PDB file of C-alpha atoms in Angstrom:
ATOM      1  CA  GLY A  47       0.000   0.000   0.000  1.00  0.00           C
ATOM      2  CA  HIS A  48       0.866   3.664  -0.111  1.00  0.00           C
ATOM      3  CA  ALA A  49       2.238   5.546   2.846  1.00  0.00           C
ATOM      4  CA  ALA A  50       0.118   8.093   4.629  1.00  0.00           C
ATOM      5  CA  ARG A  51       2.858  10.665   4.059  1.00  0.00           C
ATOM      6  CA  PRO A  52       5.576  10.593   1.398  1.00  0.00           C
ATOM      7  CA  VAL A  53       8.336  10.369   4.041  1.00  0.00           C
ATOM      8  CA  GLU A  54       6.819   7.328   5.787  1.00  0.00           C
ATOM      9  CA  PHE A  55       6.509   3.676   4.878  1.00  0.00           C
ATOM     10  CA  ASP A  56       3.163   1.918   5.131  1.00  0.00           C
ATOM     11  CA  GLU A  57       4.200  -1.600   6.118  1.00  0.00           C
ATOM     12  CA  LEU A  58       7.325  -3.644   6.792  1.00  0.00           C
ATOM     13  CA  PRO A  59       8.399  -6.807   4.982  1.00  0.00           C
ATOM     14  CA  ALA A  60       7.740 -10.099   6.763  1.00  0.00           C
ATOM     15  CA  GLY A  61      10.312 -11.112   9.335  1.00  0.00           C
ATOM     16  CA  VAL A  62      11.469  -7.607  10.246  1.00  0.00           C
ATOM     17  CA  HIS A  63      12.200  -6.902  13.900  1.00  0.00           C
ATOM     18  CA  TYR A  64      12.199  -3.455  15.442  1.00  0.00           C
ATOM     19  CA  ARG A  65      12.770  -1.854  18.826  1.00  0.00           C
ATOM     20  CA  VAL A  66      12.664   1.653  20.227  1.00  0.00           C
ATOM     21  CA  GLU A  67      16.104   2.893  21.241  1.00  0.00           C
ATOM     22  CA  ARG A  68      16.584   5.699  23.777  1.00  0.00           C
ATOM     23  CA  VAL A  69      19.554   7.939  23.018  1.00  0.00           C
ATOM     24  CA  VAL A  70      20.940  10.294  25.661  1.00  0.00           C
ATOM     25  CA  ALA A  71      23.257  13.023  24.354  1.00  0.00           C
ATOM     26  CA  ALA A  72      26.294  14.280  26.269  1.00  0.00           C
ATOM     27  CA  ASP A  73      24.264  17.183  27.650  1.00  0.00           C
ATOM     28  CA  GLY A  74      21.818  14.729  29.231  1.00  0.00           C
ATOM     29  CA  VAL A  75      18.884  15.378  26.895  1.00  0.00           C
ATOM     30  CA  PRO A  76      17.165  12.211  25.634  1.00  0.00           C
ATOM     31  CA  SER A  77      15.802  11.475  22.168  1.00  0.00           C
ATOM     32  CA  ARG A  78      14.612   8.274  20.575  1.00  0.00           C
ATOM     33  CA  GLY A  79      14.660   6.288  17.387  1.00  0.00           C
ATOM     34  CA  ILE A  80      13.584   2.949  16.005  1.00  0.00           C
ATOM     35  CA  LEU A  81      16.066   0.235  15.041  1.00  0.00           C
ATOM     36  CA  TYR A  82      14.988  -2.237  12.340  1.00  0.00           C
ATOM     37  CA  TRP A  83      16.587  -5.446  11.097  1.00  0.00           C
ATOM     38  CA  LYS A  84      15.551  -8.664   9.396  1.00  0.00           C
ATOM     39  CA  GLY A  85      16.568 -12.168  10.379  1.00  0.00           C
ATOM     40  CA  THR A  86      17.687 -13.862  13.540  1.00  0.00           C
ATOM     41  CA  ARG A  87      20.608 -11.552  14.276  1.00  0.00           C
ATOM     42  CA  VAL A  88      21.404  -7.891  13.801  1.00  0.00           C
ATOM     43  CA  PRO A  89      23.565  -7.425  10.657  1.00  0.00           C
ATOM     44  CA  PRO A  90      27.042  -5.862  10.833  1.00  0.00           C
ATOM     45  CA  THR A  91      26.183  -2.676   8.898  1.00  0.00           C
ATOM     46  CA  LEU A  92      23.782  -0.020  10.148  1.00  0.00           C
ATOM     47  CA  VAL A  93      22.264   2.670   7.920  1.00  0.00           C
ATOM     48  CA  TYR A  94      21.499   5.726  10.055  1.00  0.00           C
ATOM     49  CA  LEU A  95      18.718   8.144   9.039  1.00  0.00           C
ATOM     50  CA  MET A  96      17.973  11.472  10.677  1.00  0.00           C
ATOM     51  CA  HIS A  97      16.635  14.956   9.944  1.00  0.00           C
ATOM     52  CA  PRO A  98      17.180  17.952  12.215  1.00  0.00           C
ATOM     53  CA  ARG A  99      13.470  18.669  12.692  1.00  0.00           C
ATOM     54  CA  SER A 100      11.492  15.792  11.131  1.00  0.00           C
ATOM     55  CA  ASP A 101      10.924  12.315  12.552  1.00  0.00           C
ATOM     56  CA  PHE A 102      12.651   9.810  10.244  1.00  0.00           C
ATOM     57  CA  SER A 103      11.838   6.779  12.407  1.00  0.00           C
ATOM     58  CA  ARG A 104       9.443   5.554   9.680  1.00  0.00           C
ATOM     59  CA  HIS A 105      11.435   6.756   6.670  1.00  0.00           C
ATOM     60  CA  TYR A 106      10.251   5.343   3.353  1.00  0.00           C
ATOM     61  CA  LEU A 107      13.634   3.692   2.608  1.00  0.00           C
ATOM     62  CA  ILE A 108      13.689   1.578   5.759  1.00  0.00           C
ATOM     63  CA  PRO A 109      11.742  -1.427   4.356  1.00  0.00           C
ATOM     64  CA  ALA A 110      14.066  -1.656   1.335  1.00  0.00           C
ATOM     65  CA  LEU A 111      17.207  -1.290   3.471  1.00  0.00           C
ATOM     66  CA  VAL A 112      16.276  -4.111   5.818  1.00  0.00           C
ATOM     67  CA  GLU A 113      15.059  -6.276   2.942  1.00  0.00           C
ATOM     68  CA  ILE A 114      18.520  -6.231   1.336  1.00  0.00           C
ATOM     69  CA  GLY A 115      20.311  -7.051   4.574  1.00  0.00           C
ATOM     70  CA  TYR A 116      21.156  -3.859   6.435  1.00  0.00           C
ATOM     71  CA  ALA A 117      19.965  -2.682   9.804  1.00  0.00           C
ATOM     72  CA  ALA A 118      18.310   0.728   9.735  1.00  0.00           C
ATOM     73  CA  PHE A 119      17.944   3.303  12.494  1.00  0.00           C
ATOM     74  CA  GLY A 120      15.518   6.193  12.123  1.00  0.00           C
ATOM     75  CA  HIS A 121      16.408   8.795  14.757  1.00  0.00           C
ATOM     76  CA  ALA A 122      14.047  11.598  15.823  1.00  0.00           C
ATOM     77  CA  SER A 123      15.951  14.498  17.362  1.00  0.00           C
ATOM     78  CA  ARG A 124      14.889  16.451  20.439  1.00  0.00           C
ATOM     79  CA  TRP A 125      13.841  19.216  18.031  1.00  0.00           C
ATOM     80  CA  ALA A 126      11.351  17.171  15.987  1.00  0.00           C
ATOM     81  CA  ASN A 127       8.686  19.560  14.627  1.00  0.00           C
ATOM     82  CA  ASN A 128      10.389  22.506  16.339  1.00  0.00           C
ATOM     83  CA  ASP A 129      12.737  24.292  13.973  1.00  0.00           C
ATOM     84  CA  THR A 130      12.278  27.700  15.642  1.00  0.00           C
ATOM     85  CA  ALA A 131      14.259  26.635  18.719  1.00  0.00           C
ATOM     86  CA  MET A 132      16.543  24.077  17.071  1.00  0.00           C
ATOM     87  CA  ILE A 133      20.298  24.220  17.592  1.00  0.00           C
ATOM     88  CA  HIS A 134      22.115  22.037  15.063  1.00  0.00           C
ATOM     89  CA  GLU A 135      25.158  21.494  17.269  1.00  0.00           C
ATOM     90  CA  THR A 136      23.007  19.731  19.878  1.00  0.00           C
ATOM     91  CA  VAL A 137      21.732  17.395  17.156  1.00  0.00           C
ATOM     92  CA  LEU A 138      25.353  16.520  16.357  1.00  0.00           C
ATOM     93  CA  GLN A 139      25.713  15.433  19.988  1.00  0.00           C
ATOM     94  CA  GLU A 140      22.656  13.205  19.548  1.00  0.00           C
ATOM     95  CA  ILE A 141      24.145  11.568  16.442  1.00  0.00           C
ATOM     96  CA  ALA A 142      27.402  10.938  18.318  1.00  0.00           C
ATOM     97  CA  ALA A 143      25.504   9.346  21.205  1.00  0.00           C
ATOM     98  CA  GLY A 144      23.400   7.288  18.819  1.00  0.00           C
ATOM     99  CA  ILE A 145      26.382   5.892  16.907  1.00  0.00           C
ATOM    100  CA  SER A 146      28.229   5.045  20.125  1.00  0.00           C
ATOM    101  CA  ALA A 147      25.242   3.437  21.857  1.00  0.00           C
ATOM    102  CA  LEU A 148      24.168   1.365  18.869  1.00  0.00           C
ATOM    103  CA  LYS A 149      27.689   0.079  18.244  1.00  0.00           C
ATOM    104  CA  GLU A 150      28.148  -0.822  21.903  1.00  0.00           C
ATOM    105  CA  GLN A 151      24.731  -2.423  22.410  1.00  0.00           C
ATOM    106  CA  HIS A 152      24.381  -4.259  19.093  1.00  0.00           C
ATOM    107  CA  GLY A 153      27.946  -4.708  17.848  1.00  0.00           C
ATOM    108  CA  PHE A 154      27.630  -2.845  14.542  1.00  0.00           C
ATOM    109  CA  ARG A 155      30.950  -2.786  12.704  1.00  0.00           C
ATOM    110  CA  GLN A 156      30.026  -0.130  10.145  1.00  0.00           C
ATOM    111  CA  VAL A 157      27.676   2.844  10.365  1.00  0.00           C
ATOM    112  CA  VAL A 158      26.620   4.604   7.167  1.00  0.00           C
ATOM    113  CA  LEU A 159      24.891   7.978   7.401  1.00  0.00           C
ATOM    114  CA  LEU A 160      22.044   8.402   4.907  1.00  0.00           C
ATOM    115  CA  GLY A 161      21.245  12.096   4.588  1.00  0.00           C
ATOM    116  CA  ASN A 162      17.933  12.762   2.868  1.00  0.00           C
ATOM    117  CA  SER A 163      16.666  16.313   2.335  1.00  0.00           C
ATOM    118  CA  GLY A 164      17.707  18.366   5.390  1.00  0.00           C
ATOM    119  CA  GLY A 165      19.415  15.284   6.778  1.00  0.00           C
ATOM    120  CA  GLY A 166      22.068  15.617   4.071  1.00  0.00           C
ATOM    121  CA  SER A 167      23.523  18.869   5.355  1.00  0.00           C
ATOM    122  CA  LEU A 168      23.079  17.668   8.957  1.00  0.00           C
ATOM    123  CA  PHE A 169      25.144  14.513   8.381  1.00  0.00           C
ATOM    124  CA  ALA A 170      27.701  16.362   6.257  1.00  0.00           C
ATOM    125  CA  TYR A 171      28.164  18.802   9.147  1.00  0.00           C
ATOM    126  CA  TYR A 172      28.455  15.933  11.623  1.00  0.00           C
ATOM    127  CA  GLN A 173      31.023  14.000   9.604  1.00  0.00           C
ATOM    128  CA  ALA A 174      33.070  17.124   8.891  1.00  0.00           C
ATOM    129  CA  GLN A 175      33.238  17.912  12.613  1.00  0.00           C
ATOM    130  CA  ALA A 176      33.884  14.269  13.547  1.00  0.00           C
ATOM    131  CA  VAL A 177      37.016  14.093  11.389  1.00  0.00           C
ATOM    132  CA  THR A 178      38.226  17.520  12.548  1.00  0.00           C
ATOM    133  CA  PRO A 179      40.605  17.187  15.513  1.00  0.00           C
ATOM    134  CA  SER A 180      40.074  19.205  18.675  1.00  0.00           C
ATOM    135  CA  PRO A 181      40.476  22.107  19.301  1.00  0.00           C
ATOM    136  CA  GLN A 182      39.644  23.032  15.706  1.00  0.00           C
ATOM    137  CA  ARG A 183      35.961  22.071  15.858  1.00  0.00           C
ATOM    138  CA  VAL A 184      33.084  24.544  16.182  1.00  0.00           C
ATOM    139  CA  SER A 185      33.117  26.061  19.672  1.00  0.00           C
ATOM    140  CA  GLU A 186      29.935  28.133  19.485  1.00  0.00           C
ATOM    141  CA  THR A 187      26.959  28.547  17.196  1.00  0.00           C
ATOM    142  CA  PRO A 188      26.618  31.511  14.802  1.00  0.00           C
ATOM    143  CA  ALA A 189      24.229  32.990  17.386  1.00  0.00           C
ATOM    144  CA  GLY A 190      26.878  32.683  20.092  1.00  0.00           C
ATOM    145  CA  ASP A 191      25.460  29.686  21.962  1.00  0.00           C
ATOM    146  CA  PRO A 192      28.334  27.992  23.838  1.00  0.00           C
ATOM    147  CA  THR A 193      27.965  24.580  22.197  1.00  0.00           C
ATOM    148  CA  ASN A 194      31.603  23.514  22.150  1.00  0.00           C
ATOM    149  CA  LEU A 195      32.022  20.431  19.966  1.00  0.00           C
ATOM    150  CA  ASN A 196      35.643  20.155  21.092  1.00  0.00           C
ATOM    151  CA  ASP A 197      34.350  18.879  24.430  1.00  0.00           C
ATOM    152  CA  HIS A 198      32.566  15.879  22.907  1.00  0.00           C
ATOM    153  CA  ASP A 199      33.498  12.516  21.439  1.00  0.00           C
ATOM    154  CA  LEU A 200      32.186  12.481  17.856  1.00  0.00           C
ATOM    155  CA  PRO A 201      32.810   9.030  16.341  1.00  0.00           C
ATOM    156  CA  ALA A 202      33.197   9.315  12.579  1.00  0.00           C
ATOM    157  CA  ALA A 203      30.853   7.287  10.401  1.00  0.00           C
ATOM    158  CA  ASP A 204      32.163   4.706   7.936  1.00  0.00           C
ATOM    159  CA  GLY A 205      30.182   6.067   5.003  1.00  0.00           C
ATOM    160  CA  PHE A 206      27.917   8.915   3.935  1.00  0.00           C
ATOM    161  CA  ILE A 207      25.104   8.895   1.362  1.00  0.00           C
ATOM    162  CA  SER A 208      23.512  12.141   0.210  1.00  0.00           C
ATOM    163  CA  LEU A 209      20.004  11.654  -1.167  1.00  0.00           C
ATOM    164  CA  ALA A 210      17.998  14.586  -2.585  1.00  0.00           C
ATOM    165  CA  ALA A 211      19.698  16.852  -0.068  1.00  0.00           C
ATOM    166  CA  HIS A 212      19.723  20.628   0.022  1.00  0.00           C
ATOM    167  CA  LEU A 213      22.601  22.886   1.086  1.00  0.00           C
ATOM    168  CA  GLY A 214      21.372  23.428   4.646  1.00  0.00           C
ATOM    169  CA  GLN A 215      18.584  25.224   6.432  1.00  0.00           C
ATOM    170  CA  GLY A 216      20.285  28.622   6.552  1.00  0.00           C
ATOM    171  CA  LYS A 217      21.186  28.685   2.862  1.00  0.00           C
ATOM    172  CA  PHE A 218      17.801  27.223   1.946  1.00  0.00           C
ATOM    173  CA  LEU A 219      15.973  29.975   3.823  1.00  0.00           C
ATOM    174  CA  MET A 220      18.187  32.707   2.400  1.00  0.00           C
ATOM    175  CA  ARG A 221      17.164  31.615  -1.091  1.00  0.00           C
ATOM    176  CA  ALA A 222      13.492  31.573  -0.089  1.00  0.00           C
ATOM    177  CA  ILE A 223      13.368  35.057   1.459  1.00  0.00           C
ATOM    178  CA  ASP A 224      12.097  37.796  -0.864  1.00  0.00           C
ATOM    179  CA  PRO A 225      14.781  40.520  -0.689  1.00  0.00           C
ATOM    180  CA  SER A 226      12.438  43.197  -2.063  1.00  0.00           C
ATOM    181  CA  VAL A 227      10.159  43.297   1.013  1.00  0.00           C
ATOM    182  CA  ILE A 228      10.464  46.689   2.727  1.00  0.00           C
ATOM    183  CA  ASP A 229       7.557  46.465   5.187  1.00  0.00           C
ATOM    184  CA  GLU A 230       6.706  43.171   6.895  1.00  0.00           C
ATOM    185  CA  ASN A 231       3.220  44.525   7.695  1.00  0.00           C
ATOM    186  CA  ASP A 232       2.403  45.360   4.083  1.00  0.00           C
ATOM    187  CA  PRO A 233       2.571  42.395   1.680  1.00  0.00           C
ATOM    188  CA  LEU A 234       2.522  44.684  -1.372  1.00  0.00           C
ATOM    189  CA  ALA A 235       5.276  47.066  -0.271  1.00  0.00           C
ATOM    190  CA  SER A 236       8.468  46.214  -2.133  1.00  0.00           C
ATOM    191  CA  ASP A 237      11.581  47.829  -3.532  1.00  0.00           C
ATOM    192  CA  PRO A 238      11.299  47.689  -7.346  1.00  0.00           C
ATOM    193  CA  VAL A 239      15.099  47.558  -7.670  1.00  0.00           C
ATOM    194  CA  LEU A 240      15.072  44.177  -5.856  1.00  0.00           C
ATOM    195  CA  ASP A 241      11.714  42.916  -7.154  1.00  0.00           C
ATOM    196  CA  MET A 242      12.260  39.592  -8.966  1.00  0.00           C
ATOM    197  CA  TYR A 243       8.962  40.053 -10.831  1.00  0.00           C
ATOM    198  CA  ASN A 244       9.850  43.508 -12.146  1.00  0.00           C
ATOM    199  CA  PRO A 245      10.358  43.344 -15.968  1.00  0.00           C
ATOM    200  CA  ASP A 246      13.115  45.957 -15.580  1.00  0.00           C
ATOM    201  CA  ASN A 247      15.052  43.286 -13.678  1.00  0.00           C
ATOM    202  CA  GLY A 248      14.711  40.712 -16.457  1.00  0.00           C
ATOM    203  CA  PHE A 249      11.449  39.001 -15.508  1.00  0.00           C
ATOM    204  CA  ARG A 250       9.541  37.617 -18.516  1.00  0.00           C
TER     205      ARG A 250
END
């Protein structure tokens, strides 16, 4: 059958096991995800799925991944459905805790990050910081939040897949903001020099 939403699967193949995994980041904040596998034992390779603000615990690729012999973990961050308060660096701590806990508890030998949509830039950021030695990692957010990644163990993943990913939330939003708006309270007030629909600016 068809999924209720395009990012969710409808049903799992026969013989698939799953369990809810609690992940506690270094700052003590918990999150959760669902681990899936097929067969009598957990396979050696885990495919890890996550999005900074969406719940990927029922991602549409999970049935296919487990069917071909991988374990899959769909991790929902503490910021699921809350992008106004989200701090990406705390999500990186959650990924680090998730990789460590799953390897320790289930014996995974390889972890592959599968970054779909906003998860692509999230996992690219994580892997880039994981392979950067301290003290050269990010020490605070662009807003000045003291989220020092040099203080945390960030185990590098063994692989990274980018699937229909965008460049990141900040760059995505910058491309979506209309630069011609001059009054937020008046939807028709715009600067014609910056108006993308102004024929003088090349609009046809």
